[in-house]
Amino acid sequence: MVNFAIARAAILGYKLRHLKMYSDGSSESSFHGLRNIVMEHKDLIKYVEEANESLKWYFLGEFIVKSYHISVSISNVMHSNKNILYFLVFILHLLIQVGLVYTRANELSLKSTNLSVEIFKSNWYEQSSKVKRSLLIVMARAQRPLVFTIGNFRVIDIEMFVNMTKAAYTFVLYQKM
């Protein structure tokens, strides 16, 4: 789901940057081409919002369970001499699994806000005033990043991944005392 949204955002960025390719040069065809791109952007926003609405509680449960598993596994490595390799591999597996999801969600946020940059890199200055106004609206809409959340609490991003690993390590340190 996240990869699909990232791909759609990248395609939109390409279309916005190469706006001239989607018209025959007249101002009316440029406006119609841009209107189709705007509709795609609205569809992408709706898709991400609906996907987030259906997955946010799943992400919360996954966050809690994986944080707990990482903490317990680190604790087991520190307190046990047996199966250290097993727990280290398990910790690595969990970190990779969580890291992949969080980096992809972070990439979606970056790609969606990068649409404004793609518009700026296009030939917007050669367009009619009608098209320029529409591009401004798209740029304003692209300022709000497309994100996935953990419940209603926090946006999924790289910083959240780092905070989760710090919290797991802190849990182990306090447990050791």
PDB file of C-alpha atoms in Angstrom:
ATOM      1  CA  MET A   1       0.000   0.000   0.000  1.00  0.00           C
ATOM      2  CA  VAL A   2       2.734   2.440   0.919  1.00  0.00           C
ATOM      3  CA  ASN A   3       4.801   1.539  -2.152  1.00  0.00           C
ATOM      4  CA  PHE A   4       1.794   2.128  -4.411  1.00  0.00           C
ATOM      5  CA  ALA A   5       1.282   5.599  -2.946  1.00  0.00           C
ATOM      6  CA  ILE A   6       5.001   6.379  -3.315  1.00  0.00           C
ATOM      7  CA  ALA A   7       4.926   5.319  -6.964  1.00  0.00           C
ATOM      8  CA  ARG A   8       1.843   7.441  -7.646  1.00  0.00           C
ATOM      9  CA  ALA A   9       3.474  10.458  -5.988  1.00  0.00           C
ATOM     10  CA  ALA A  10       6.614   9.961  -8.100  1.00  0.00           C
ATOM     11  CA  ILE A  11       4.524   9.731 -11.279  1.00  0.00           C
ATOM     12  CA  LEU A  12       2.646  12.891 -10.319  1.00  0.00           C
ATOM     13  CA  GLY A  13       5.947  14.648  -9.733  1.00  0.00           C
ATOM     14  CA  TYR A  14       7.139  13.620 -13.182  1.00  0.00           C
ATOM     15  CA  LYS A  15       3.907  14.784 -14.812  1.00  0.00           C
ATOM     16  CA  LEU A  16       4.024  18.123 -13.011  1.00  0.00           C
ATOM     17  CA  ARG A  17       7.657  18.690 -13.931  1.00  0.00           C
ATOM     18  CA  HIS A  18       7.025  17.833 -17.592  1.00  0.00           C
ATOM     19  CA  LEU A  19       3.686  19.595 -17.922  1.00  0.00           C
ATOM     20  CA  LYS A  20       4.483  20.614 -21.485  1.00  0.00           C
ATOM     21  CA  MET A  21       4.361  16.958 -22.586  1.00  0.00           C
ATOM     22  CA  TYR A  22       0.709  16.696 -21.554  1.00  0.00           C
ATOM     23  CA  SER A  23      -0.544  19.478 -23.816  1.00  0.00           C
ATOM     24  CA  ASP A  24      -0.289  20.472 -27.450  1.00  0.00           C
ATOM     25  CA  GLY A  25       0.908  23.966 -26.600  1.00  0.00           C
ATOM     26  CA  SER A  26      -2.414  25.758 -26.336  1.00  0.00           C
ATOM     27  CA  SER A  27      -3.452  27.218 -23.025  1.00  0.00           C
ATOM     28  CA  GLU A  28      -6.730  25.278 -23.020  1.00  0.00           C
ATOM     29  CA  SER A  29      -5.044  21.900 -23.526  1.00  0.00           C
ATOM     30  CA  SER A  30      -2.500  22.782 -20.817  1.00  0.00           C
ATOM     31  CA  PHE A  31      -5.356  23.525 -18.456  1.00  0.00           C
ATOM     32  CA  HIS A  32      -7.114  20.231 -19.281  1.00  0.00           C
ATOM     33  CA  GLY A  33      -3.870  18.292 -18.861  1.00  0.00           C
ATOM     34  CA  LEU A  34      -3.279  19.979 -15.517  1.00  0.00           C
ATOM     35  CA  ARG A  35      -6.866  19.300 -14.476  1.00  0.00           C
ATOM     36  CA  ASN A  36      -6.283  15.575 -15.015  1.00  0.00           C
ATOM     37  CA  ILE A  37      -3.104  15.770 -12.935  1.00  0.00           C
ATOM     38  CA  VAL A  38      -4.984  17.640 -10.187  1.00  0.00           C
ATOM     39  CA  MET A  39      -7.630  14.912 -10.154  1.00  0.00           C
ATOM     40  CA  GLU A  40      -4.883  12.289  -9.822  1.00  0.00           C
ATOM     41  CA  HIS A  41      -3.437  14.255  -6.899  1.00  0.00           C
ATOM     42  CA  LYS A  42      -6.843  14.396  -5.202  1.00  0.00           C
ATOM     43  CA  ASP A  43      -7.243  10.643  -5.743  1.00  0.00           C
ATOM     44  CA  LEU A  44      -3.815  10.024  -4.210  1.00  0.00           C
ATOM     45  CA  ILE A  45      -4.676  12.145  -1.170  1.00  0.00           C
ATOM     46  CA  LYS A  46      -7.965  10.269  -0.753  1.00  0.00           C
ATOM     47  CA  TYR A  47      -6.228   6.904  -1.166  1.00  0.00           C
ATOM     48  CA  VAL A  48      -3.624   7.656   1.511  1.00  0.00           C
ATOM     49  CA  GLU A  49      -6.228   9.059   3.911  1.00  0.00           C
ATOM     50  CA  GLU A  50      -8.444   5.969   3.511  1.00  0.00           C
ATOM     51  CA  ALA A  51      -5.491   3.592   3.824  1.00  0.00           C
ATOM     52  CA  ASN A  52      -4.314   5.416   6.934  1.00  0.00           C
ATOM     53  CA  GLU A  53      -7.800   5.324   8.427  1.00  0.00           C
ATOM     54  CA  SER A  54      -7.983   1.555   7.996  1.00  0.00           C
ATOM     55  CA  LEU A  55      -4.380   0.844   9.082  1.00  0.00           C
ATOM     56  CA  LYS A  56      -3.654   3.317  11.879  1.00  0.00           C
ATOM     57  CA  TRP A  57      -4.809   1.005  14.686  1.00  0.00           C
ATOM     58  CA  TYR A  58      -2.931  -1.898  13.111  1.00  0.00           C
ATOM     59  CA  PHE A  59       0.210   0.262  13.110  1.00  0.00           C
ATOM     60  CA  LEU A  60      -0.400   1.111  16.778  1.00  0.00           C
ATOM     61  CA  GLY A  61      -0.693  -2.561  17.724  1.00  0.00           C
ATOM     62  CA  GLU A  62       2.358  -3.432  15.660  1.00  0.00           C
ATOM     63  CA  PHE A  63       4.316  -0.599  17.271  1.00  0.00           C
ATOM     64  CA  ILE A  64       3.457  -1.771  20.793  1.00  0.00           C
ATOM     65  CA  VAL A  65       4.156  -5.445  20.103  1.00  0.00           C
ATOM     66  CA  LYS A  66       7.405  -4.872  18.208  1.00  0.00           C
ATOM     67  CA  SER A  67       8.669  -2.407  20.825  1.00  0.00           C
ATOM     68  CA  TYR A  68       7.963  -4.966  23.527  1.00  0.00           C
ATOM     69  CA  HIS A  69       9.637  -7.780  21.576  1.00  0.00           C
ATOM     70  CA  ILE A  70      12.729  -5.686  20.924  1.00  0.00           C
ATOM     71  CA  SER A  71      12.969  -4.714  24.603  1.00  0.00           C
ATOM     72  CA  VAL A  72      12.523  -8.267  25.851  1.00  0.00           C
ATOM     73  CA  SER A  73      15.014  -9.619  23.332  1.00  0.00           C
ATOM     74  CA  ILE A  74      17.639  -7.048  24.316  1.00  0.00           C
ATOM     75  CA  SER A  75      16.998  -7.919  27.949  1.00  0.00           C
ATOM     76  CA  ASN A  76      17.421 -11.627  27.177  1.00  0.00           C
ATOM     77  CA  VAL A  77      20.723 -10.971  25.426  1.00  0.00           C
ATOM     78  CA  MET A  78      22.013  -9.021  28.425  1.00  0.00           C
ATOM     79  CA  HIS A  79      20.854 -11.509  31.075  1.00  0.00           C
ATOM     80  CA  SER A  80      21.379 -14.853  29.387  1.00  0.00           C
ATOM     81  CA  ASN A  81      24.391 -16.695  28.107  1.00  0.00           C
ATOM     82  CA  LYS A  82      22.280 -19.174  26.161  1.00  0.00           C
ATOM     83  CA  ASN A  83      20.814 -18.515  22.738  1.00  0.00           C
ATOM     84  CA  ILE A  84      22.479 -15.120  22.402  1.00  0.00           C
ATOM     85  CA  LEU A  85      22.856 -15.599  18.662  1.00  0.00           C
ATOM     86  CA  TYR A  86      19.158 -16.452  18.336  1.00  0.00           C
ATOM     87  CA  PHE A  87      18.108 -13.284  20.186  1.00  0.00           C
ATOM     88  CA  LEU A  88      20.544 -11.110  18.239  1.00  0.00           C
ATOM     89  CA  VAL A  89      19.190 -12.423  14.934  1.00  0.00           C
ATOM     90  CA  PHE A  90      15.642 -11.924  16.209  1.00  0.00           C
ATOM     91  CA  ILE A  91      16.407  -8.321  17.236  1.00  0.00           C
ATOM     92  CA  LEU A  92      18.010  -7.659  13.864  1.00  0.00           C
ATOM     93  CA  HIS A  93      14.996  -9.167  12.096  1.00  0.00           C
ATOM     94  CA  LEU A  94      12.575  -6.971  14.053  1.00  0.00           C
ATOM     95  CA  LEU A  95      14.638  -3.833  13.489  1.00  0.00           C
ATOM     96  CA  ILE A  96      14.855  -4.467   9.756  1.00  0.00           C
ATOM     97  CA  GLN A  97      11.142  -5.220   9.542  1.00  0.00           C
ATOM     98  CA  VAL A  98      10.127  -2.064  11.412  1.00  0.00           C
ATOM     99  CA  GLY A  99      12.797   0.024   9.711  1.00  0.00           C
ATOM    100  CA  LEU A 100      11.579  -0.900   6.238  1.00  0.00           C
ATOM    101  CA  VAL A 101       7.996   0.102   6.980  1.00  0.00           C
ATOM    102  CA  TYR A 102       9.016   3.344   8.669  1.00  0.00           C
ATOM    103  CA  THR A 103      11.460   4.365   5.927  1.00  0.00           C
ATOM    104  CA  ARG A 104       8.853   3.748   3.228  1.00  0.00           C
ATOM    105  CA  ALA A 105       6.276   5.800   5.148  1.00  0.00           C
ATOM    106  CA  ASN A 106       8.881   8.547   5.520  1.00  0.00           C
ATOM    107  CA  GLU A 107       9.611   8.403   1.793  1.00  0.00           C
ATOM    108  CA  LEU A 108       5.908   8.892   1.025  1.00  0.00           C
ATOM    109  CA  SER A 109       5.899  12.024   3.150  1.00  0.00           C
ATOM    110  CA  LEU A 110       8.985  13.362   1.374  1.00  0.00           C
ATOM    111  CA  LYS A 111       7.713  12.539  -2.131  1.00  0.00           C
ATOM    112  CA  SER A 112       4.344  14.152  -1.479  1.00  0.00           C
ATOM    113  CA  THR A 113       5.860  17.416  -0.258  1.00  0.00           C
ATOM    114  CA  ASN A 114       8.373  17.338  -3.127  1.00  0.00           C
ATOM    115  CA  LEU A 115       5.530  17.914  -5.613  1.00  0.00           C
ATOM    116  CA  SER A 116       5.861  21.671  -5.029  1.00  0.00           C
ATOM    117  CA  VAL A 117       9.525  21.497  -6.012  1.00  0.00           C
ATOM    118  CA  GLU A 118       8.621  19.577  -9.172  1.00  0.00           C
ATOM    119  CA  ILE A 119       6.113  22.289 -10.104  1.00  0.00           C
ATOM    120  CA  PHE A 120       8.764  24.942  -9.545  1.00  0.00           C
ATOM    121  CA  LYS A 121      11.179  23.031 -11.811  1.00  0.00           C
ATOM    122  CA  SER A 122       8.575  22.901 -14.581  1.00  0.00           C
ATOM    123  CA  ASN A 123       7.882  25.535 -17.207  1.00  0.00           C
ATOM    124  CA  TRP A 124       5.188  27.181 -15.066  1.00  0.00           C
ATOM    125  CA  TYR A 125       6.302  30.661 -16.129  1.00  0.00           C
ATOM    126  CA  GLU A 126       5.301  29.892 -19.744  1.00  0.00           C
ATOM    127  CA  GLN A 127       1.748  28.907 -18.791  1.00  0.00           C
ATOM    128  CA  SER A 128      -1.412  30.988 -18.858  1.00  0.00           C
ATOM    129  CA  SER A 129      -2.593  32.747 -15.716  1.00  0.00           C
ATOM    130  CA  LYS A 130      -5.400  30.177 -15.363  1.00  0.00           C
ATOM    131  CA  VAL A 131      -2.866  27.335 -15.291  1.00  0.00           C
ATOM    132  CA  LYS A 132      -0.579  29.274 -12.930  1.00  0.00           C
ATOM    133  CA  ARG A 133      -3.426  29.708 -10.437  1.00  0.00           C
ATOM    134  CA  SER A 134      -4.184  25.998 -10.600  1.00  0.00           C
ATOM    135  CA  LEU A 135      -0.518  25.202 -10.052  1.00  0.00           C
ATOM    136  CA  LEU A 136      -0.515  27.461  -6.984  1.00  0.00           C
ATOM    137  CA  ILE A 137      -3.464  25.523  -5.586  1.00  0.00           C
ATOM    138  CA  VAL A 138      -1.662  22.228  -6.188  1.00  0.00           C
ATOM    139  CA  MET A 139       1.467  23.629  -4.524  1.00  0.00           C
ATOM    140  CA  ALA A 140      -0.564  24.729  -1.509  1.00  0.00           C
ATOM    141  CA  ARG A 141      -2.193  21.302  -1.271  1.00  0.00           C
ATOM    142  CA  ALA A 142       1.192  19.574  -1.582  1.00  0.00           C
ATOM    143  CA  GLN A 143       2.542  21.457   1.444  1.00  0.00           C
ATOM    144  CA  ARG A 144       0.601  19.097   3.703  1.00  0.00           C
ATOM    145  CA  PRO A 145       2.493  15.789   3.552  1.00  0.00           C
ATOM    146  CA  LEU A 146       0.763  12.482   2.962  1.00  0.00           C
ATOM    147  CA  VAL A 147       1.439  10.420   6.063  1.00  0.00           C
ATOM    148  CA  PHE A 148       0.578   7.223   7.857  1.00  0.00           C
ATOM    149  CA  THR A 149       0.042   7.427  11.598  1.00  0.00           C
ATOM    150  CA  ILE A 150       0.347   5.195  14.635  1.00  0.00           C
ATOM    151  CA  GLY A 151      -3.188   5.363  15.962  1.00  0.00           C
ATOM    152  CA  ASN A 152      -4.111   9.008  16.377  1.00  0.00           C
ATOM    153  CA  PHE A 153      -0.850   9.694  18.153  1.00  0.00           C
ATOM    154  CA  ARG A 154       2.161  10.063  15.896  1.00  0.00           C
ATOM    155  CA  VAL A 155       3.255  10.150  12.274  1.00  0.00           C
ATOM    156  CA  ILE A 156       5.284   7.159  11.105  1.00  0.00           C
ATOM    157  CA  ASP A 157       8.730   8.370  10.066  1.00  0.00           C
ATOM    158  CA  ILE A 158      12.425   7.730  10.601  1.00  0.00           C
ATOM    159  CA  GLU A 159      12.441   9.742  13.811  1.00  0.00           C
ATOM    160  CA  MET A 160       9.773   7.442  15.235  1.00  0.00           C
ATOM    161  CA  PHE A 161      11.940   4.420  14.415  1.00  0.00           C
ATOM    162  CA  VAL A 162      14.914   5.968  16.212  1.00  0.00           C
ATOM    163  CA  ASN A 163      12.727   6.858  19.203  1.00  0.00           C
ATOM    164  CA  MET A 164      11.404   3.295  19.357  1.00  0.00           C
ATOM    165  CA  THR A 165      14.901   1.816  19.511  1.00  0.00           C
ATOM    166  CA  LYS A 166      15.938   4.384  22.128  1.00  0.00           C
ATOM    167  CA  ALA A 167      12.872   3.542  24.219  1.00  0.00           C
ATOM    168  CA  ALA A 168      13.618  -0.182  24.001  1.00  0.00           C
ATOM    169  CA  TYR A 169      17.186   0.391  25.154  1.00  0.00           C
ATOM    170  CA  THR A 170      16.017   2.670  27.982  1.00  0.00           C
ATOM    171  CA  PHE A 171      13.567  -0.017  29.083  1.00  0.00           C
ATOM    172  CA  VAL A 172      16.428  -2.499  29.279  1.00  0.00           C
ATOM    173  CA  LEU A 173      18.618  -0.094  31.249  1.00  0.00           C
ATOM    174  CA  TYR A 174      15.913   0.547  33.840  1.00  0.00           C
ATOM    175  CA  GLN A 175      15.146  -3.147  34.054  1.00  0.00           C
ATOM    176  CA  LYS A 176      18.805  -3.844  34.780  1.00  0.00           C
ATOM    177  CA  MET A 177      18.759  -1.607  37.889  1.00  0.00           C
TER     178      MET A 177
END
